[in-house]
XYZ file of C-alpha atoms in Angstrom:
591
model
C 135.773 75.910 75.576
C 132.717 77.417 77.019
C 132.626 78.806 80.146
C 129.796 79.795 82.945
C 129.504 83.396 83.269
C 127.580 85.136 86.353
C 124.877 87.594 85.817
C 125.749 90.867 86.470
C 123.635 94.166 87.199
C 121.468 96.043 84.394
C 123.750 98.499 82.579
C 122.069 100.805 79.984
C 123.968 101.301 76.633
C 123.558 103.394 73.331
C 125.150 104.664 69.966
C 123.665 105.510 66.562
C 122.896 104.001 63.491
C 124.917 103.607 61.175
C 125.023 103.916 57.349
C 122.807 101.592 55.125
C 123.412 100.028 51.740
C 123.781 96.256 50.565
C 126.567 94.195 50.402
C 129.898 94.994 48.675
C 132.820 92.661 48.586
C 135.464 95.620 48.485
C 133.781 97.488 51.181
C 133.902 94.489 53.417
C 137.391 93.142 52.506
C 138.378 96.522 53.633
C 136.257 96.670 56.898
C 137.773 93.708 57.788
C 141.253 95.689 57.250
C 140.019 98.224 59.155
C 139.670 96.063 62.449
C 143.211 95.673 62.548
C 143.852 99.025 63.170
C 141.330 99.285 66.495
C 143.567 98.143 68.905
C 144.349 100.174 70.718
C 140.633 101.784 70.412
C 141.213 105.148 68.750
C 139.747 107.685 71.165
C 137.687 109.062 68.261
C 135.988 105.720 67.261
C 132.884 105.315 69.297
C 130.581 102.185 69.583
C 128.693 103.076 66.704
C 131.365 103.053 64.334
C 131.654 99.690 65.040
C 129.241 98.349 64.096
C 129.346 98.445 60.134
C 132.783 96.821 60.660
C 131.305 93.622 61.993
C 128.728 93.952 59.706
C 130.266 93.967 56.765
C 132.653 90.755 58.064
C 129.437 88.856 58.891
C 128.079 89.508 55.475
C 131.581 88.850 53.983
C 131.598 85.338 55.639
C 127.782 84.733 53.862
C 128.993 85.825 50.727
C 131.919 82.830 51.093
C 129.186 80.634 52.303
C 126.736 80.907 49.479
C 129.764 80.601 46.791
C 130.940 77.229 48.983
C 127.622 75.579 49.069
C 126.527 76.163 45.627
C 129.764 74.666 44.140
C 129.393 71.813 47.118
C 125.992 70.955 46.202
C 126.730 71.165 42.130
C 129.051 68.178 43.136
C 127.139 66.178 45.527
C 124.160 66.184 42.771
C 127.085 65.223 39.989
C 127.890 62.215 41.725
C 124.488 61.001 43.320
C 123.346 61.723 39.294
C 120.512 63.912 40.422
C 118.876 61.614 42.980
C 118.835 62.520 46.736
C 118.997 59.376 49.689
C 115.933 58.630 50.855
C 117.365 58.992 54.393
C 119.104 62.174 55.278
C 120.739 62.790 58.464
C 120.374 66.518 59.675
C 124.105 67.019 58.785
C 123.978 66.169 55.425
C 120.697 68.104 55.303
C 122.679 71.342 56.156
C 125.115 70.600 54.069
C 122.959 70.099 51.170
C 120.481 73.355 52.489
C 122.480 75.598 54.840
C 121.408 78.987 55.885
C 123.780 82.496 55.922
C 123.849 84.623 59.049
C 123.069 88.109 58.039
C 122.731 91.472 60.126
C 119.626 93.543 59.970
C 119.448 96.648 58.739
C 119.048 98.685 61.977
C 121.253 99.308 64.954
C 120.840 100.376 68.205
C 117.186 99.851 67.697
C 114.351 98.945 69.760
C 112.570 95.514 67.826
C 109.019 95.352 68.166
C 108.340 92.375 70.862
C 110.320 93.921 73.462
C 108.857 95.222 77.311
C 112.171 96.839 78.619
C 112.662 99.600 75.882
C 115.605 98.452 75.624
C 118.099 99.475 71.819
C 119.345 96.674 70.121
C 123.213 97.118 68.747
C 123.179 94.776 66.254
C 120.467 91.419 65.096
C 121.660 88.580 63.245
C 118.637 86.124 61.725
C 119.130 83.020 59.930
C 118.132 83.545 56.069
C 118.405 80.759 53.074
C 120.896 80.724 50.398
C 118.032 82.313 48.154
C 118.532 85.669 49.928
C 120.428 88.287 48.605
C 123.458 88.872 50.633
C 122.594 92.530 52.828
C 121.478 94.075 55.762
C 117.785 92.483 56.225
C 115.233 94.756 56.925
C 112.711 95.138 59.956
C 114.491 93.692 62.748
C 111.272 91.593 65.358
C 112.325 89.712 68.546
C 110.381 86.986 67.099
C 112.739 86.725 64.268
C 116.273 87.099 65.301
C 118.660 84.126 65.742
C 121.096 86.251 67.923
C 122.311 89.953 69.213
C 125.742 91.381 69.523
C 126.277 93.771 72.068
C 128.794 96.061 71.631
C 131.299 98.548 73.768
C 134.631 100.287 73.252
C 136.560 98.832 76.132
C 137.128 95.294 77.080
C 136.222 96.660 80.854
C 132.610 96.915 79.750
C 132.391 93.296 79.117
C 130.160 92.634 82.169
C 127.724 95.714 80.864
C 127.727 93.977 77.703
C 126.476 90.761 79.439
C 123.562 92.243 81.541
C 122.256 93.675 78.395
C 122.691 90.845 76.112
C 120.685 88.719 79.364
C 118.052 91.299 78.885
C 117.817 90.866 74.977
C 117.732 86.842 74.782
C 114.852 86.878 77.594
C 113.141 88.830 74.940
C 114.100 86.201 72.362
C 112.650 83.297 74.731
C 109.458 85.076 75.128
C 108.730 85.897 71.000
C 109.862 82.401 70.272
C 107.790 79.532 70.359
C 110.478 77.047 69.088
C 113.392 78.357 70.817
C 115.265 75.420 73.059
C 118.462 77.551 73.622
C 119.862 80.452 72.447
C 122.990 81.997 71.433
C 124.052 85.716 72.089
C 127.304 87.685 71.155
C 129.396 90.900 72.594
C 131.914 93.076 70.778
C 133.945 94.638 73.789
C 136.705 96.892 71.624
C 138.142 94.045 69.405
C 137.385 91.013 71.682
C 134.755 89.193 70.559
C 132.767 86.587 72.612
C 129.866 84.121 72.126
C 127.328 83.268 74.924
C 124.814 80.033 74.907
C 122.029 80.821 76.845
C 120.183 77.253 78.628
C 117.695 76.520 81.117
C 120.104 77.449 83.969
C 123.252 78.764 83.166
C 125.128 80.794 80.404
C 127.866 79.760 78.824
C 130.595 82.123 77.433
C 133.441 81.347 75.009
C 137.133 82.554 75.419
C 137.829 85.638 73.662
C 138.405 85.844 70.271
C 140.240 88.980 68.944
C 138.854 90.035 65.804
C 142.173 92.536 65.178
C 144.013 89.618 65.041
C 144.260 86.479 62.402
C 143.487 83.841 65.040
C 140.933 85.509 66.431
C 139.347 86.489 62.932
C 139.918 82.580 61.964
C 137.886 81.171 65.453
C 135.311 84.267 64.710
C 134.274 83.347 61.217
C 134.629 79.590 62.010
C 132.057 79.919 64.468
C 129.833 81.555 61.925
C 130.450 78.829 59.018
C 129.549 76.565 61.405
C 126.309 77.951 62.578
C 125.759 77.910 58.801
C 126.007 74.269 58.074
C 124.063 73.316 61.488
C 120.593 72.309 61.154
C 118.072 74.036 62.873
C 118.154 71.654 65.561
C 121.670 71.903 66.210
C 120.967 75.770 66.524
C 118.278 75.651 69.356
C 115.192 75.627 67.440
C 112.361 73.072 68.115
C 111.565 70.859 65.157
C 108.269 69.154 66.406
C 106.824 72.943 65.994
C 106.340 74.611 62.724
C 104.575 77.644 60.981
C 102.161 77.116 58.575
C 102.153 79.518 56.186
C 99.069 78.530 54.402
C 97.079 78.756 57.846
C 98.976 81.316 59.505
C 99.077 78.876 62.192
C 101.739 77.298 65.102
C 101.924 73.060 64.697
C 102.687 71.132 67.183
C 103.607 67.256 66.993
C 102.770 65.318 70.129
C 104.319 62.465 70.878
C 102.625 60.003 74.006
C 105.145 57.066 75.104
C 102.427 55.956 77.727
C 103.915 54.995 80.912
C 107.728 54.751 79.690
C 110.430 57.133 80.998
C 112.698 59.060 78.439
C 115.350 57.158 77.223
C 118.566 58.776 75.034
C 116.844 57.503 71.854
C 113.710 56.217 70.749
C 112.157 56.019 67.583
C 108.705 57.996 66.433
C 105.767 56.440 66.931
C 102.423 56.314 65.608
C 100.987 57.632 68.219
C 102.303 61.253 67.048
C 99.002 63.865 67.130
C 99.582 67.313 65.491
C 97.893 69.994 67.067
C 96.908 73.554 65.089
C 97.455 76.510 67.970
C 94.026 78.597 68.362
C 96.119 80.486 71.336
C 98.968 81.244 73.084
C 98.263 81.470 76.833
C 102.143 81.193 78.530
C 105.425 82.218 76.970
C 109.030 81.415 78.394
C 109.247 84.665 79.428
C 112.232 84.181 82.274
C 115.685 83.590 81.070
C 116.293 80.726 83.125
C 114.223 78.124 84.617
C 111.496 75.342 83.101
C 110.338 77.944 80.329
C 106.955 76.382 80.319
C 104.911 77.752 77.519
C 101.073 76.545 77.303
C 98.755 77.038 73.919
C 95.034 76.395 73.210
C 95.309 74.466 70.310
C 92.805 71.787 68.348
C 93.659 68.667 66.650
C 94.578 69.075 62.926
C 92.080 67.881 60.724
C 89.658 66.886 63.007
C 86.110 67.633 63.063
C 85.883 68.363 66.920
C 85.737 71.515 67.936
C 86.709 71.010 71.536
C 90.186 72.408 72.491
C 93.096 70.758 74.919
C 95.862 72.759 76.843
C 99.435 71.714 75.668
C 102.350 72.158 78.381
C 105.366 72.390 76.890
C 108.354 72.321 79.874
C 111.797 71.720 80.359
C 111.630 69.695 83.908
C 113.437 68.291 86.554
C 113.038 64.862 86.999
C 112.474 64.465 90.591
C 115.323 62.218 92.043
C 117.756 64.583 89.932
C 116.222 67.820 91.269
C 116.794 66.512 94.812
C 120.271 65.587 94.425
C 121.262 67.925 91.806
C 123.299 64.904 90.116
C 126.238 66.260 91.666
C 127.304 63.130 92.907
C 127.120 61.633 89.693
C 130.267 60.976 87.694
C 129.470 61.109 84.188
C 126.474 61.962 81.749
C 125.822 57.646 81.159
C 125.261 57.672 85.302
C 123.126 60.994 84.884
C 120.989 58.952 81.883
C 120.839 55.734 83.984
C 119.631 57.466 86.961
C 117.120 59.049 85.231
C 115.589 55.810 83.685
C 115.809 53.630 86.122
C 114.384 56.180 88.793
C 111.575 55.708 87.260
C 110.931 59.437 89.127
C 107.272 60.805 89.834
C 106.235 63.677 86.791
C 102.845 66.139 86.237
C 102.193 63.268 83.269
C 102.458 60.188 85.723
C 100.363 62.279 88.537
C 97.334 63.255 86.434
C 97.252 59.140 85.140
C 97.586 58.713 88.948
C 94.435 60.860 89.478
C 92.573 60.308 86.775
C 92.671 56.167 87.765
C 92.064 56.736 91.646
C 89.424 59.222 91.333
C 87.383 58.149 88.427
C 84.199 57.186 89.211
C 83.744 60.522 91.856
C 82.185 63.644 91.476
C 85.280 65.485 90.645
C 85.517 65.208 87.270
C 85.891 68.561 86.533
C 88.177 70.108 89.388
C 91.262 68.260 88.136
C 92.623 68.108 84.206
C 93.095 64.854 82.095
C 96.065 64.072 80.406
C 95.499 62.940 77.035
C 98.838 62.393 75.734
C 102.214 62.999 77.128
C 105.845 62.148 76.652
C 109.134 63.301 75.862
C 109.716 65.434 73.265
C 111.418 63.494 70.177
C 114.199 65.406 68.166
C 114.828 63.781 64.812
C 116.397 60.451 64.802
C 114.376 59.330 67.358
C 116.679 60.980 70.369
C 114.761 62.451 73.485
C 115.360 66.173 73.945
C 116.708 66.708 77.250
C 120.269 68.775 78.639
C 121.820 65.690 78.030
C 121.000 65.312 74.274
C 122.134 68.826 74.084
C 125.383 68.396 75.552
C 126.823 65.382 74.190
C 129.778 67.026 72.682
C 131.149 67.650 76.224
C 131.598 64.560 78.637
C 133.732 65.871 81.133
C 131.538 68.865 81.712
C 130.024 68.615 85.424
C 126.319 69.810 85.034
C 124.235 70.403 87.868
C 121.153 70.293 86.490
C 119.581 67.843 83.892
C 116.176 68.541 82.445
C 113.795 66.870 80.031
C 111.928 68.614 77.303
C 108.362 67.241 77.820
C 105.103 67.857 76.566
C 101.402 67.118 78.001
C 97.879 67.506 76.202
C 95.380 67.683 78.551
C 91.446 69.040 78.890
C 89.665 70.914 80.259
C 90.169 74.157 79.176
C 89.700 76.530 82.040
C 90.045 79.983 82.189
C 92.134 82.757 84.817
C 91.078 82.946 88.342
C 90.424 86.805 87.423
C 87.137 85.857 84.593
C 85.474 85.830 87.703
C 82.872 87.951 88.265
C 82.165 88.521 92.132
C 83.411 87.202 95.106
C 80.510 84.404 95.421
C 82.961 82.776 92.366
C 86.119 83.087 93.430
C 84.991 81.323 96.922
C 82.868 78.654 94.445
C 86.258 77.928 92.325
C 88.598 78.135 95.487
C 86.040 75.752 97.421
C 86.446 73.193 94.557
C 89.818 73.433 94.023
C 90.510 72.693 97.402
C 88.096 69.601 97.559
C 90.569 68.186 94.992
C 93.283 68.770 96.714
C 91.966 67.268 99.463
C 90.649 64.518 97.471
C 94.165 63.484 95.587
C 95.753 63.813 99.590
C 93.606 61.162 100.522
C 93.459 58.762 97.272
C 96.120 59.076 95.721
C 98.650 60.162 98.337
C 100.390 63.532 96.158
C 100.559 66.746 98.000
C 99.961 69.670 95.301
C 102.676 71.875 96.955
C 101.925 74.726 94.702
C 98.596 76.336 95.670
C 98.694 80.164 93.647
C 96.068 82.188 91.715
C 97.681 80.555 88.770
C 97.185 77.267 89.235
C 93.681 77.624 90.144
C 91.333 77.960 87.043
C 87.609 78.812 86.553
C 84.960 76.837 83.988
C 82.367 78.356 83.156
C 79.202 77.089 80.717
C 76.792 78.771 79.674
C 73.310 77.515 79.118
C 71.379 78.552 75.759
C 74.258 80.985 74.831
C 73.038 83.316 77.902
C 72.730 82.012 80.793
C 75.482 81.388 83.121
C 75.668 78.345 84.880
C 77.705 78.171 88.433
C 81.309 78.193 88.014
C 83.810 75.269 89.016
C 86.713 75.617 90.458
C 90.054 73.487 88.032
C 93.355 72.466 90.363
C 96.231 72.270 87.889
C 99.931 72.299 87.457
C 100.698 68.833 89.333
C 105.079 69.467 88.121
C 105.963 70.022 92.353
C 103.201 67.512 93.750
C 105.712 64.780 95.287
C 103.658 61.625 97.166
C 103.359 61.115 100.852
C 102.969 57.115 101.229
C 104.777 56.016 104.204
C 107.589 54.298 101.767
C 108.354 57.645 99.952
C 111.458 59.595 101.114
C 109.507 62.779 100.090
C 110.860 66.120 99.030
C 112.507 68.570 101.299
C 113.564 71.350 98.598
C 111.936 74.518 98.045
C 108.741 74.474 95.519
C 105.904 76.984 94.411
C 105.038 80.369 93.928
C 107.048 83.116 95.962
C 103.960 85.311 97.359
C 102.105 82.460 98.332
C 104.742 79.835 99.568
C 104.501 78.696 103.767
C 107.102 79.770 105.787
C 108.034 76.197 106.384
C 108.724 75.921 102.213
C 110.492 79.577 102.520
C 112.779 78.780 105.326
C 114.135 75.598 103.294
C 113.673 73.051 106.786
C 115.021 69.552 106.018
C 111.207 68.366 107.763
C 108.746 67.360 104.694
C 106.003 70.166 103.871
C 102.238 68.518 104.999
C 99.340 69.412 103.562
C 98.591 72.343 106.161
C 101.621 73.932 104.057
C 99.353 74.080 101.022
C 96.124 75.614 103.292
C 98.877 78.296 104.311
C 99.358 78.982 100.766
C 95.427 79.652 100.311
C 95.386 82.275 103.290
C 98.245 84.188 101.158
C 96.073 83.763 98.056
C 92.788 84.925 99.839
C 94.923 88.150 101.082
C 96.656 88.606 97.380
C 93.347 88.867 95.339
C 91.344 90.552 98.762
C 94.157 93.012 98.630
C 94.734 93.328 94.589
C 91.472 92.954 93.618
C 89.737 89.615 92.353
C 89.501 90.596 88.526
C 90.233 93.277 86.040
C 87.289 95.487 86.777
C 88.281 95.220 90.750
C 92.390 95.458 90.334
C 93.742 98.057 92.310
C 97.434 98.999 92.088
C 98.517 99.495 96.268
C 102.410 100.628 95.320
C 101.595 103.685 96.639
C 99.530 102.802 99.244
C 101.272 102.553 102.669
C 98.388 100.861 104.380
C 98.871 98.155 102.247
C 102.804 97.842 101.595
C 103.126 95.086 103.909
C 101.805 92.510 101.118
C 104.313 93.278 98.340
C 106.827 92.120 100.723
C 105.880 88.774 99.805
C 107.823 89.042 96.726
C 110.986 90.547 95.058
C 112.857 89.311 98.192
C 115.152 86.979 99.022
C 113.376 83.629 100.145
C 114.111 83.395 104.012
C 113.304 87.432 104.027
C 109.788 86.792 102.716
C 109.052 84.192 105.432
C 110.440 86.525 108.376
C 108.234 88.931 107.097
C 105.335 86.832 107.169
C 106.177 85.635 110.245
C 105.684 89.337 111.666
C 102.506 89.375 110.168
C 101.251 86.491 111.233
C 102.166 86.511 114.809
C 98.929 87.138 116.375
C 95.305 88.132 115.279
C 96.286 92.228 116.004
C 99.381 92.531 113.845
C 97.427 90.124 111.268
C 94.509 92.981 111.574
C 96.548 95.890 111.311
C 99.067 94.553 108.691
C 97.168 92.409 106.160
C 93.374 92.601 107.011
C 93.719 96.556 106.957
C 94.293 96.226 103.668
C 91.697 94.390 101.660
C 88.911 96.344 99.571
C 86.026 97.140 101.338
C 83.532 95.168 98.931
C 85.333 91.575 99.815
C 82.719 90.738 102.910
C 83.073 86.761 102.411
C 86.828 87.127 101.783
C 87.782 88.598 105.085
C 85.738 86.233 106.580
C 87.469 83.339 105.112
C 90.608 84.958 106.129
């Protein structure tokens, strides 16, 4: 049964590596010997040692594994006579095509894709039955299926999960197609597997490799991993390489105005997309893991390119109330699709319907398709979907895997190129905002210098026109008609949140929260500097070490702080103002 585990504090670790060499049945029938004899961990065994013993046992249970589903598939094709069903479940798929779970070659390694520095113990990929059965070479973030962290002592077990919550970040971020992931530690002879979601990690009981139940649960677990489809291991089938292109695919799928429902079938109205560039990756371990890509329709002769948000949300009445009050996983689903609740999808067709016809067609983005994403046999990815197996588990948190398409394409608030811009792209922005407030009745509640974007044209190739100002990212707008309950909780970006949104008050945010928000955003860039050529690092500088208080902190801290600072015009002068470059004339003005 797997259980929630707590993060715990960053804990280095180390070893060495270890000797290299392919597979050999003898050597791994006796490394498998060999664990019996570690417990109690012989004082001169250390953590690298260790690691060609589970080595070897990982590439002993692929070698079983290959021999199994050769023989396996030699019979299915004997009785089906050579002829495969037409329809193939993902099961029988795996059965038919498994994988093997093999190490790589290096340990205690630092993989290429990595921003900590941190060394790797040991990297386990997914390879097909055409591989030969040893150490894989060349171990990449963007490859590996899962890590093992190792220690000596069972009391390190907490070290070993910091470090493996380090390493599967990593994974998230190289990974395009990554839903969930899966993460191991070796603490002496205990072995444990982790599943890694949107919010919480999950960690198995221990299973005691020196003993035979513990070695049978150990290389169950990895048989089983072996005859899952991809799908069943985390990965994201409406995304695929293309080797001939050396391209990312992605299939679209746009269900119009529907909500997600626990199955549907594919559509026609399916769009695959070729990637021209990856702009976001799911770079936090926990949360929405919204990636976004520049990407063009395959096979089409346009030229013009769409954004595609790909996020794990909360739906809106389920983020409120947590679904804590709900008894089972059918009363999670019904809630869900009856609420009907408010998304980014339904607010842009919102927008795009109340304010066509105005000149703002530029300062808000389009969707062009959205929806669910579809897993195959028609079921709707969500937590739900991925949980299934356990209906007496009491989730907090339900999310849905969606997916939007949407244009224009605008660029950072930092292309900018003086100060005249930035107030230009703000100024527009803001008239959106102000415009949706008004027509359409949504309050943004995330004003932040990321979800304000500059477009720029340029006229014969040279000549640069004005810039516009592009209001995006509608996931926290909630509405504000007089028969909405609203939203109360806690939305937005930490440095440039209100104090009202910090301090959590059970009153609903107005829109003078969101203008409070652009203040913090004028100070951030007036402070930081407006673009690359202007950014200024103020760490150092204790004139200006009031501002970074606006982040790294706890919530309620942050709006005390700001609180101090904004308590009259003097300690707003001396605290904040004092700090902005000299150049920024218009932005202390506006401030």
């Amino acid at each position: 049964m797997l259980k929630r585990i707590k993060q715990s504090p960053r804990s280095n670790g180390g070893g060495t590596a270890e000797n290299e060499g392919s597979f050999d049945l003898d050597r791994a029938i006796m490394s498998t010997h060999r664990l019996r004899n570690l417990k109690p961990m012989p004082e001169n065994v250390k953590e690298a040692n260790m690691y060609p013993l589970i080595k070897d046992l990982i590439m002993l249970v692929a070698h079983h594994v290959r021999e199994k589903a050769n023989s396996h598939n030699e019979a299915v094709a004997r009785r089906a006579n050579g002829a495969r069903t037409r329809a193939m479940s993902e099961t029988t798929s795996a059965m038919l095509n498994p994988h093997v779970i093999l190490p790589y070659e290096k340990a205690d390694y630092k993989p290429d894709g990595g921003d900590d520095g941190r060394k790797v113990d040991v990297a386990l990929g997914l390879f097909s039955l055409l591989n030969e059965i040893k150490q894989q070479k060349y171990p990449k973030y963007k490859d590996m299926f899962a890590i093992i962290e190792a220690k000596r002592d069972e009391s390190d077990s907490r070290s070993a999960y910091a470090q493996l919550i380090d390493y599967t970040r990593n994974i998230y971020a190289n990974q395009d197609r990554r839903r969930y992931a899966w993460g191991m530690t070796l603490c002496g002879t205990q072995v444990r597997c982790c599943l890694f979601y949107h919010d919480d990690i999950r960690a198995s009981s221990a299973m005691d490799i020196s003993m035979p139940s513990g070695l049978k649960k150990f290389v169950t677990l990895l048989v089983h991993w072996s005859f899952c489809g991809s799908e069943r291991l985390g990965y994201d089938p409406t995304m695929a390489w293309n080797k001939k292109t050396g391209k990312l695919e992605i299939t679209c799928t746009s269900h119009g105005d529907k909500n997600s429902s626990r199955s549907r079938s594919r559509s026609s109205s399916d769009v695959v997309y070729e990637v021209t560039k990856p702009i976001m990756s799911a770079s936090a371990l926990f949360g929405r893991h919204t990636r976004c890509y520049l990407a063009r329709r395959k096979g089409s002769r346009r030229k013009e390119e769409v954004v595609i948000k790909d996020s794990w949300s909360l739906p809106r009445d389920l983020s409120a109330n947590r679904a804590s009050n709900l008894d089972s996983l059918d009363e999670v689903e019904r809630s869900y699709i009856a609420a009907d609740a408010p998304d980014e999808a339904r607010n842009l067709r919102l927008i795009s319907e109340k304010l066509a016809g105005m000149e703002l067609d530029f300062l808000y983005p389009k969707a062009e398709s959205s929806g669910d994403v579809i897993l195959s046999g028609g079921i709707a990815d969500n937590t739900h979907t991925i949980f299934s197996f356990d209906k007496d588990e009491d989730r907090k948190l339900f999310r849905v895997h969606r997916r939007i398409v949407m244009s224009p394409v605008g660029h950072y608030l930092s292309t900018v190129q003086n100060e005249e811009e930035l107030v230009l792209a703000v100024a527009d922005a803001m008239e959106c905002h102000n415009a949706i407030l008004t027509k359409c009745q949504l309050l943004h509640q995330d004003i932040s210098v990321n979800n304000i974007l500059v477009i720029c044209e340029f006229k014969e190739r040279s000549v640069r026109q004005p810039v516009k100002g592009l209001l995006i990212d509608y996931d926290h707008a909630i509405s504000i008609d007089k028969e909405s309950s609203g939203c109360t909780t806690r939305s937005g970006t930490l440095p440039f949140m209100s104090i009202h949104n910090l301090m959590g008050h059970d009153s609903k945010c107005t829109a003078l929260d969101d203008w409070e928000s652009l203040l913090y955003l004028v100070c951030w860039q007036a402070t930081f500097g407006i673009n690359n050529a202007d950014r200024k690092d103020v760490k150092a500088n204790r004139i200006v070490a009031e501002i970074l208080k606006w982040q790294d902190r706890d919530m309620v801290d942050i709006a005390n702080e700001k609180r101090k600072q904004m308590h009259s015009l003097d300690t707003f002068k001396s605290t904040i103002l004092a700090g902005f470059q000299d150049r920024y004339v218009l932005l202390k003005m506006a401030a």
